[in-house]
């Protein structure tokens, strides 16, 4: 079984929240009630979009393991108005604290037609922003955010749109589709 979930902002990519005291945070169990499935990879709590879940360990490994280099495409709202020259380092690969990244496919895109984020991204009249489409073939912890920050473009909103041949199109936040 393979489940395509549109993970909302603020939801942990796990089924339990053992790390908090007081009020628990939202987890996958608030949205998916299918026993025996586990996430194939992770998506940060403050990121949204496609998260794949499966009950097949081999499929989970083929999706999540870096050696298979499944492309992951993100729609990223960044602070700033970058030129092609500003984006060039991302296309070549940048060196982060945990080493160099693989080159990414990066292009500016018009503002995508996405669902409203709750809470909304803070809008500032005096600071321009734009949207990028970034495709990676690796998946380090908070990699897209760290890469854009490295080139002076802080990430405001991050939506994973696709993993390999699967995408989140037509799936509302907090809902899922089984394949």
mmCIF file with all atom_site columns, C-alpha atoms in Angstrom:
data_model
loop_
_atom_site.group_PDB
_atom_site.id
_atom_site.type_symbol
_atom_site.label_atom_id
_atom_site.label_alt_id
_atom_site.label_comp_id
_atom_site.label_asym_id
_atom_site.label_entity_id
_atom_site.label_seq_id
_atom_site.pdbx_PDB_ins_code
_atom_site.Cartn_x
_atom_site.Cartn_y
_atom_site.Cartn_z
_atom_site.occupancy
_atom_site.B_iso_or_equiv
_atom_site.pdbx_formal_charge
_atom_site.auth_seq_id
_atom_site.auth_comp_id
_atom_site.auth_asym_id
_atom_site.auth_atom_id
_atom_site.pdbx_PDB_model_num
ATOM 1   C CA . UNK A 1 1   ? 0.000  0.000  0.000   1.00 0.00 ? 1   UNK A CA 1
ATOM 2   C CA . UNK A 1 2   ? 1.175  3.513  -0.782  1.00 0.00 ? 2   UNK A CA 1
ATOM 3   C CA . UNK A 1 3   ? -0.502 6.602  0.681   1.00 0.00 ? 3   UNK A CA 1
ATOM 4   C CA . UNK A 1 4   ? 0.027  10.134 -0.649  1.00 0.00 ? 4   UNK A CA 1
ATOM 5   C CA . UNK A 1 5   ? -0.632 12.576 2.208   1.00 0.00 ? 5   UNK A CA 1
ATOM 6   C CA . UNK A 1 6   ? -0.717 16.347 1.920   1.00 0.00 ? 6   UNK A CA 1
ATOM 7   C CA . UNK A 1 7   ? 0.901  17.088 5.286   1.00 0.00 ? 7   UNK A CA 1
ATOM 8   C CA . UNK A 1 8   ? -0.281 20.393 6.716   1.00 0.00 ? 8   UNK A CA 1
ATOM 9   C CA . UNK A 1 9   ? 2.018  22.991 8.244   1.00 0.00 ? 9   UNK A CA 1
ATOM 10  C CA . UNK A 1 10  ? 2.715  22.285 11.938  1.00 0.00 ? 10  UNK A CA 1
ATOM 11  C CA . UNK A 1 11  ? 2.286  18.507 11.782  1.00 0.00 ? 11  UNK A CA 1
ATOM 12  C CA . UNK A 1 12  ? 5.092  16.144 12.834  1.00 0.00 ? 12  UNK A CA 1
ATOM 13  C CA . UNK A 1 13  ? 6.103  13.451 10.309  1.00 0.00 ? 13  UNK A CA 1
ATOM 14  C CA . UNK A 1 14  ? 5.533  10.700 12.873  1.00 0.00 ? 14  UNK A CA 1
ATOM 15  C CA . UNK A 1 15  ? 2.563  8.995  14.492  1.00 0.00 ? 15  UNK A CA 1
ATOM 16  C CA . UNK A 1 16  ? 3.346  9.855  18.127  1.00 0.00 ? 16  UNK A CA 1
ATOM 17  C CA . UNK A 1 17  ? 4.737  12.873 19.952  1.00 0.00 ? 17  UNK A CA 1
ATOM 18  C CA . UNK A 1 18  ? 6.955  11.652 22.760  1.00 0.00 ? 18  UNK A CA 1
ATOM 19  C CA . UNK A 1 19  ? 9.076  14.789 22.950  1.00 0.00 ? 19  UNK A CA 1
ATOM 20  C CA . UNK A 1 20  ? 6.725  17.330 24.462  1.00 0.00 ? 20  UNK A CA 1
ATOM 21  C CA . UNK A 1 21  ? 5.479  18.177 27.882  1.00 0.00 ? 21  UNK A CA 1
ATOM 22  C CA . UNK A 1 22  ? 2.077  19.740 28.199  1.00 0.00 ? 22  UNK A CA 1
ATOM 23  C CA . UNK A 1 23  ? -0.102 19.942 25.126  1.00 0.00 ? 23  UNK A CA 1
ATOM 24  C CA . UNK A 1 24  ? 0.842  17.472 22.392  1.00 0.00 ? 24  UNK A CA 1
ATOM 25  C CA . UNK A 1 25  ? 1.654  18.588 18.860  1.00 0.00 ? 25  UNK A CA 1
ATOM 26  C CA . UNK A 1 26  ? -0.256 17.381 15.800  1.00 0.00 ? 26  UNK A CA 1
ATOM 27  C CA . UNK A 1 27  ? 1.053  14.118 14.338  1.00 0.00 ? 27  UNK A CA 1
ATOM 28  C CA . UNK A 1 28  ? 0.240  11.859 11.395  1.00 0.00 ? 28  UNK A CA 1
ATOM 29  C CA . UNK A 1 29  ? -2.191 9.934  13.610  1.00 0.00 ? 29  UNK A CA 1
ATOM 30  C CA . UNK A 1 30  ? -4.459 13.003 13.511  1.00 0.00 ? 30  UNK A CA 1
ATOM 31  C CA . UNK A 1 31  ? -4.815 12.544 9.731   1.00 0.00 ? 31  UNK A CA 1
ATOM 32  C CA . UNK A 1 32  ? -4.121 8.905  8.783   1.00 0.00 ? 32  UNK A CA 1
ATOM 33  C CA . UNK A 1 33  ? -5.944 6.056  10.533  1.00 0.00 ? 33  UNK A CA 1
ATOM 34  C CA . UNK A 1 34  ? -4.471 3.197  8.502   1.00 0.00 ? 34  UNK A CA 1
ATOM 35  C CA . UNK A 1 35  ? -2.618 0.659  10.674  1.00 0.00 ? 35  UNK A CA 1
ATOM 36  C CA . UNK A 1 36  ? 0.861  -0.545 9.743   1.00 0.00 ? 36  UNK A CA 1
ATOM 37  C CA . UNK A 1 37  ? 1.972  2.311  7.482   1.00 0.00 ? 37  UNK A CA 1
ATOM 38  C CA . UNK A 1 38  ? 5.084  4.393  8.091   1.00 0.00 ? 38  UNK A CA 1
ATOM 39  C CA . UNK A 1 39  ? 6.506  7.515  6.448   1.00 0.00 ? 39  UNK A CA 1
ATOM 40  C CA . UNK A 1 40  ? 8.986  6.970  3.625   1.00 0.00 ? 40  UNK A CA 1
ATOM 41  C CA . UNK A 1 41  ? 11.197 9.906  4.543   1.00 0.00 ? 41  UNK A CA 1
ATOM 42  C CA . UNK A 1 42  ? 10.419 12.991 6.558   1.00 0.00 ? 42  UNK A CA 1
ATOM 43  C CA . UNK A 1 43  ? 9.076  16.470 6.110   1.00 0.00 ? 43  UNK A CA 1
ATOM 44  C CA . UNK A 1 44  ? 9.829  19.109 8.726   1.00 0.00 ? 44  UNK A CA 1
ATOM 45  C CA . UNK A 1 45  ? 7.057  20.282 11.015  1.00 0.00 ? 45  UNK A CA 1
ATOM 46  C CA . UNK A 1 46  ? 7.152  23.746 9.440   1.00 0.00 ? 46  UNK A CA 1
ATOM 47  C CA . UNK A 1 47  ? 7.017  22.383 5.880   1.00 0.00 ? 47  UNK A CA 1
ATOM 48  C CA . UNK A 1 48  ? 3.936  21.205 4.019   1.00 0.00 ? 48  UNK A CA 1
ATOM 49  C CA . UNK A 1 49  ? 3.053  19.012 1.115   1.00 0.00 ? 49  UNK A CA 1
ATOM 50  C CA . UNK A 1 50  ? 3.664  15.492 -0.079  1.00 0.00 ? 50  UNK A CA 1
ATOM 51  C CA . UNK A 1 51  ? 4.564  12.810 2.428   1.00 0.00 ? 51  UNK A CA 1
ATOM 52  C CA . UNK A 1 52  ? 4.504  9.183  1.295   1.00 0.00 ? 52  UNK A CA 1
ATOM 53  C CA . UNK A 1 53  ? 3.490  6.437  3.714   1.00 0.00 ? 53  UNK A CA 1
ATOM 54  C CA . UNK A 1 54  ? 3.720  2.706  3.070   1.00 0.00 ? 54  UNK A CA 1
ATOM 55  C CA . UNK A 1 55  ? 3.472  -0.681 4.738   1.00 0.00 ? 55  UNK A CA 1
ATOM 56  C CA . UNK A 1 56  ? 6.146  -2.102 2.392   1.00 0.00 ? 56  UNK A CA 1
ATOM 57  C CA . UNK A 1 57  ? 9.668  -1.889 3.848   1.00 0.00 ? 57  UNK A CA 1
ATOM 58  C CA . UNK A 1 58  ? 11.358 -2.421 0.479   1.00 0.00 ? 58  UNK A CA 1
ATOM 59  C CA . UNK A 1 59  ? 9.311  0.331  -1.141  1.00 0.00 ? 59  UNK A CA 1
ATOM 60  C CA . UNK A 1 60  ? 10.021 2.602  1.838   1.00 0.00 ? 60  UNK A CA 1
ATOM 61  C CA . UNK A 1 61  ? 13.776 2.065  1.322   1.00 0.00 ? 61  UNK A CA 1
ATOM 62  C CA . UNK A 1 62  ? 13.540 2.708  -2.450  1.00 0.00 ? 62  UNK A CA 1
ATOM 63  C CA . UNK A 1 63  ? 11.738 5.987  -1.790  1.00 0.00 ? 63  UNK A CA 1
ATOM 64  C CA . UNK A 1 64  ? 13.777 7.294  1.142   1.00 0.00 ? 64  UNK A CA 1
ATOM 65  C CA . UNK A 1 65  ? 17.316 5.942  0.738   1.00 0.00 ? 65  UNK A CA 1
ATOM 66  C CA . UNK A 1 66  ? 19.742 8.465  -0.824  1.00 0.00 ? 66  UNK A CA 1
ATOM 67  C CA . UNK A 1 67  ? 21.379 5.860  -3.083  1.00 0.00 ? 67  UNK A CA 1
ATOM 68  C CA . UNK A 1 68  ? 18.222 5.729  -5.223  1.00 0.00 ? 68  UNK A CA 1
ATOM 69  C CA . UNK A 1 69  ? 18.313 9.507  -5.814  1.00 0.00 ? 69  UNK A CA 1
ATOM 70  C CA . UNK A 1 70  ? 14.554 9.938  -6.149  1.00 0.00 ? 70  UNK A CA 1
ATOM 71  C CA . UNK A 1 71  ? 14.025 13.544 -7.275  1.00 0.00 ? 71  UNK A CA 1
ATOM 72  C CA . UNK A 1 72  ? 12.059 15.654 -4.808  1.00 0.00 ? 72  UNK A CA 1
ATOM 73  C CA . UNK A 1 73  ? 10.542 18.909 -6.059  1.00 0.00 ? 73  UNK A CA 1
ATOM 74  C CA . UNK A 1 74  ? 9.721  21.786 -3.724  1.00 0.00 ? 74  UNK A CA 1
ATOM 75  C CA . UNK A 1 75  ? 7.842  25.036 -4.246  1.00 0.00 ? 75  UNK A CA 1
ATOM 76  C CA . UNK A 1 76  ? 9.704  27.549 -2.116  1.00 0.00 ? 76  UNK A CA 1
ATOM 77  C CA . UNK A 1 77  ? 8.723  31.100 -1.231  1.00 0.00 ? 77  UNK A CA 1
ATOM 78  C CA . UNK A 1 78  ? 11.878 33.038 -0.392  1.00 0.00 ? 78  UNK A CA 1
ATOM 79  C CA . UNK A 1 79  ? 12.571 36.518 0.874   1.00 0.00 ? 79  UNK A CA 1
ATOM 80  C CA . UNK A 1 80  ? 14.305 38.555 -1.801  1.00 0.00 ? 80  UNK A CA 1
ATOM 81  C CA . UNK A 1 81  ? 14.310 39.040 -5.551  1.00 0.00 ? 81  UNK A CA 1
ATOM 82  C CA . UNK A 1 82  ? 17.100 36.775 -6.832  1.00 0.00 ? 82  UNK A CA 1
ATOM 83  C CA . UNK A 1 83  ? 18.697 36.971 -10.249 1.00 0.00 ? 83  UNK A CA 1
ATOM 84  C CA . UNK A 1 84  ? 19.950 33.965 -12.203 1.00 0.00 ? 84  UNK A CA 1
ATOM 85  C CA . UNK A 1 85  ? 23.424 34.774 -10.871 1.00 0.00 ? 85  UNK A CA 1
ATOM 86  C CA . UNK A 1 86  ? 22.053 34.607 -7.300  1.00 0.00 ? 86  UNK A CA 1
ATOM 87  C CA . UNK A 1 87  ? 20.600 31.149 -8.016  1.00 0.00 ? 87  UNK A CA 1
ATOM 88  C CA . UNK A 1 88  ? 23.705 29.830 -9.788  1.00 0.00 ? 88  UNK A CA 1
ATOM 89  C CA . UNK A 1 89  ? 25.402 28.516 -6.602  1.00 0.00 ? 89  UNK A CA 1
ATOM 90  C CA . UNK A 1 90  ? 22.341 26.349 -5.870  1.00 0.00 ? 90  UNK A CA 1
ATOM 91  C CA . UNK A 1 91  ? 22.553 24.898 -9.381  1.00 0.00 ? 91  UNK A CA 1
ATOM 92  C CA . UNK A 1 92  ? 26.229 24.054 -8.862  1.00 0.00 ? 92  UNK A CA 1
ATOM 93  C CA . UNK A 1 93  ? 25.862 22.831 -5.272  1.00 0.00 ? 93  UNK A CA 1
ATOM 94  C CA . UNK A 1 94  ? 26.766 24.720 -2.115  1.00 0.00 ? 94  UNK A CA 1
ATOM 95  C CA . UNK A 1 95  ? 28.871 23.679 0.853   1.00 0.00 ? 95  UNK A CA 1
ATOM 96  C CA . UNK A 1 96  ? 26.902 23.474 4.080   1.00 0.00 ? 96  UNK A CA 1
ATOM 97  C CA . UNK A 1 97  ? 28.195 22.556 7.548   1.00 0.00 ? 97  UNK A CA 1
ATOM 98  C CA . UNK A 1 98  ? 27.605 18.858 6.778   1.00 0.00 ? 98  UNK A CA 1
ATOM 99  C CA . UNK A 1 99  ? 29.420 19.036 3.430   1.00 0.00 ? 99  UNK A CA 1
ATOM 100 C CA . UNK A 1 100 ? 28.735 19.907 -0.204  1.00 0.00 ? 100 UNK A CA 1
ATOM 101 C CA . UNK A 1 101 ? 25.290 19.405 -1.688  1.00 0.00 ? 101 UNK A CA 1
ATOM 102 C CA . UNK A 1 102 ? 24.592 17.883 -5.062  1.00 0.00 ? 102 UNK A CA 1
ATOM 103 C CA . UNK A 1 103 ? 23.628 20.378 -7.758  1.00 0.00 ? 103 UNK A CA 1
ATOM 104 C CA . UNK A 1 104 ? 19.938 21.289 -7.660  1.00 0.00 ? 104 UNK A CA 1
ATOM 105 C CA . UNK A 1 105 ? 17.562 22.204 -10.449 1.00 0.00 ? 105 UNK A CA 1
ATOM 106 C CA . UNK A 1 106 ? 16.341 25.708 -9.600  1.00 0.00 ? 106 UNK A CA 1
ATOM 107 C CA . UNK A 1 107 ? 14.091 28.107 -11.443 1.00 0.00 ? 107 UNK A CA 1
ATOM 108 C CA . UNK A 1 108 ? 11.935 31.097 -10.607 1.00 0.00 ? 108 UNK A CA 1
ATOM 109 C CA . UNK A 1 109 ? 8.226  30.455 -11.025 1.00 0.00 ? 109 UNK A CA 1
ATOM 110 C CA . UNK A 1 110 ? 5.090  32.596 -10.877 1.00 0.00 ? 110 UNK A CA 1
ATOM 111 C CA . UNK A 1 111 ? 3.214  32.484 -7.570  1.00 0.00 ? 111 UNK A CA 1
ATOM 112 C CA . UNK A 1 112 ? 1.668  28.981 -7.545  1.00 0.00 ? 112 UNK A CA 1
ATOM 113 C CA . UNK A 1 113 ? -2.014 28.366 -6.901  1.00 0.00 ? 113 UNK A CA 1
ATOM 114 C CA . UNK A 1 114 ? -1.756 26.673 -3.508  1.00 0.00 ? 114 UNK A CA 1
ATOM 115 C CA . UNK A 1 115 ? -4.050 26.238 -0.537  1.00 0.00 ? 115 UNK A CA 1
ATOM 116 C CA . UNK A 1 116 ? -3.982 28.854 2.215   1.00 0.00 ? 116 UNK A CA 1
ATOM 117 C CA . UNK A 1 117 ? -1.436 28.123 4.897   1.00 0.00 ? 117 UNK A CA 1
ATOM 118 C CA . UNK A 1 118 ? -2.580 28.256 8.522   1.00 0.00 ? 118 UNK A CA 1
ATOM 119 C CA . UNK A 1 119 ? -1.106 30.406 9.935   1.00 0.00 ? 119 UNK A CA 1
ATOM 120 C CA . UNK A 1 120 ? -0.376 32.518 6.855   1.00 0.00 ? 120 UNK A CA 1
ATOM 121 C CA . UNK A 1 121 ? 3.137  33.622 5.961   1.00 0.00 ? 121 UNK A CA 1
ATOM 122 C CA . UNK A 1 122 ? 3.811  37.097 7.340   1.00 0.00 ? 122 UNK A CA 1
ATOM 123 C CA . UNK A 1 123 ? 3.589  39.650 4.535   1.00 0.00 ? 123 UNK A CA 1
ATOM 124 C CA . UNK A 1 124 ? 5.918  42.664 4.551   1.00 0.00 ? 124 UNK A CA 1
ATOM 125 C CA . UNK A 1 125 ? 5.355  45.487 2.070   1.00 0.00 ? 125 UNK A CA 1
ATOM 126 C CA . UNK A 1 126 ? 8.971  46.645 2.223   1.00 0.00 ? 126 UNK A CA 1
ATOM 127 C CA . UNK A 1 127 ? 10.583 43.228 1.598   1.00 0.00 ? 127 UNK A CA 1
ATOM 128 C CA . UNK A 1 128 ? 10.129 41.531 -1.791  1.00 0.00 ? 128 UNK A CA 1
ATOM 129 C CA . UNK A 1 129 ? 9.643  37.796 -2.079  1.00 0.00 ? 129 UNK A CA 1
ATOM 130 C CA . UNK A 1 130 ? 9.436  35.314 -4.915  1.00 0.00 ? 130 UNK A CA 1
ATOM 131 C CA . UNK A 1 131 ? 8.787  31.646 -5.582  1.00 0.00 ? 131 UNK A CA 1
ATOM 132 C CA . UNK A 1 132 ? 11.319 29.064 -6.692  1.00 0.00 ? 132 UNK A CA 1
ATOM 133 C CA . UNK A 1 133 ? 10.939 25.499 -7.868  1.00 0.00 ? 133 UNK A CA 1
ATOM 134 C CA . UNK A 1 134 ? 13.830 23.442 -6.483  1.00 0.00 ? 134 UNK A CA 1
ATOM 135 C CA . UNK A 1 135 ? 14.469 19.797 -7.318  1.00 0.00 ? 135 UNK A CA 1
ATOM 136 C CA . UNK A 1 136 ? 16.953 17.790 -5.251  1.00 0.00 ? 136 UNK A CA 1
ATOM 137 C CA . UNK A 1 137 ? 18.198 14.219 -5.488  1.00 0.00 ? 137 UNK A CA 1
ATOM 138 C CA . UNK A 1 138 ? 19.213 14.050 -1.844  1.00 0.00 ? 138 UNK A CA 1
ATOM 139 C CA . UNK A 1 139 ? 17.336 14.822 1.325   1.00 0.00 ? 139 UNK A CA 1
ATOM 140 C CA . UNK A 1 140 ? 19.353 16.105 4.241   1.00 0.00 ? 140 UNK A CA 1
ATOM 141 C CA . UNK A 1 141 ? 17.779 17.579 7.337   1.00 0.00 ? 141 UNK A CA 1
ATOM 142 C CA . UNK A 1 142 ? 16.222 20.969 6.457   1.00 0.00 ? 142 UNK A CA 1
ATOM 143 C CA . UNK A 1 143 ? 18.338 21.015 3.287   1.00 0.00 ? 143 UNK A CA 1
ATOM 144 C CA . UNK A 1 144 ? 16.247 23.356 1.140   1.00 0.00 ? 144 UNK A CA 1
ATOM 145 C CA . UNK A 1 145 ? 15.981 25.905 3.951   1.00 0.00 ? 145 UNK A CA 1
ATOM 146 C CA . UNK A 1 146 ? 19.717 25.723 4.649   1.00 0.00 ? 146 UNK A CA 1
ATOM 147 C CA . UNK A 1 147 ? 20.618 26.011 0.960   1.00 0.00 ? 147 UNK A CA 1
ATOM 148 C CA . UNK A 1 148 ? 18.443 29.061 0.318   1.00 0.00 ? 148 UNK A CA 1
ATOM 149 C CA . UNK A 1 149 ? 19.662 30.738 3.529   1.00 0.00 ? 149 UNK A CA 1
ATOM 150 C CA . UNK A 1 150 ? 23.261 30.022 2.462   1.00 0.00 ? 150 UNK A CA 1
ATOM 151 C CA . UNK A 1 151 ? 22.759 32.165 -0.657  1.00 0.00 ? 151 UNK A CA 1
ATOM 152 C CA . UNK A 1 152 ? 20.942 34.945 1.233   1.00 0.00 ? 152 UNK A CA 1
ATOM 153 C CA . UNK A 1 153 ? 17.363 33.924 0.445   1.00 0.00 ? 153 UNK A CA 1
ATOM 154 C CA . UNK A 1 154 ? 15.565 33.008 3.688   1.00 0.00 ? 154 UNK A CA 1
ATOM 155 C CA . UNK A 1 155 ? 12.728 30.523 3.191   1.00 0.00 ? 155 UNK A CA 1
ATOM 156 C CA . UNK A 1 156 ? 9.250  31.803 4.045   1.00 0.00 ? 156 UNK A CA 1
ATOM 157 C CA . UNK A 1 157 ? 7.169  28.820 2.909   1.00 0.00 ? 157 UNK A CA 1
ATOM 158 C CA . UNK A 1 158 ? 8.197  25.342 1.790   1.00 0.00 ? 158 UNK A CA 1
ATOM 159 C CA . UNK A 1 159 ? 5.855  22.939 -0.009  1.00 0.00 ? 159 UNK A CA 1
ATOM 160 C CA . UNK A 1 160 ? 7.074  19.551 -1.219  1.00 0.00 ? 160 UNK A CA 1
ATOM 161 C CA . UNK A 1 161 ? 5.207  19.088 -4.469  1.00 0.00 ? 161 UNK A CA 1
ATOM 162 C CA . UNK A 1 162 ? 6.528  15.743 -5.682  1.00 0.00 ? 162 UNK A CA 1
ATOM 163 C CA . UNK A 1 163 ? 8.709  12.728 -4.971  1.00 0.00 ? 163 UNK A CA 1
ATOM 164 C CA . UNK A 1 164 ? 9.655  10.814 -8.104  1.00 0.00 ? 164 UNK A CA 1
ATOM 165 C CA . UNK A 1 165 ? 6.491  10.167 -10.107 1.00 0.00 ? 165 UNK A CA 1
ATOM 166 C CA . UNK A 1 166 ? 4.094  11.005 -7.242  1.00 0.00 ? 166 UNK A CA 1
ATOM 167 C CA . UNK A 1 167 ? 2.754  14.499 -6.533  1.00 0.00 ? 167 UNK A CA 1
ATOM 168 C CA . UNK A 1 168 ? 0.307  16.245 -4.231  1.00 0.00 ? 168 UNK A CA 1
ATOM 169 C CA . UNK A 1 169 ? -1.839 17.820 -6.949  1.00 0.00 ? 169 UNK A CA 1
ATOM 170 C CA . UNK A 1 170 ? -5.548 17.556 -6.135  1.00 0.00 ? 170 UNK A CA 1
ATOM 171 C CA . UNK A 1 171 ? -4.991 16.425 -2.530  1.00 0.00 ? 171 UNK A CA 1
ATOM 172 C CA . UNK A 1 172 ? -6.204 18.963 0.042   1.00 0.00 ? 172 UNK A CA 1
ATOM 173 C CA . UNK A 1 173 ? -4.096 19.641 3.149   1.00 0.00 ? 173 UNK A CA 1
ATOM 174 C CA . UNK A 1 174 ? -4.718 16.994 5.811   1.00 0.00 ? 174 UNK A CA 1
ATOM 175 C CA . UNK A 1 175 ? -6.170 14.508 3.342   1.00 0.00 ? 175 UNK A CA 1
ATOM 176 C CA . UNK A 1 176 ? -4.668 11.533 1.562   1.00 0.00 ? 176 UNK A CA 1
ATOM 177 C CA . UNK A 1 177 ? -5.105 9.200  -1.375  1.00 0.00 ? 177 UNK A CA 1
ATOM 178 C CA . UNK A 1 178 ? -4.150 5.519  -1.454  1.00 0.00 ? 178 UNK A CA 1
ATOM 179 C CA . UNK A 1 179 ? -2.575 4.017  -4.564  1.00 0.00 ? 179 UNK A CA 1
#
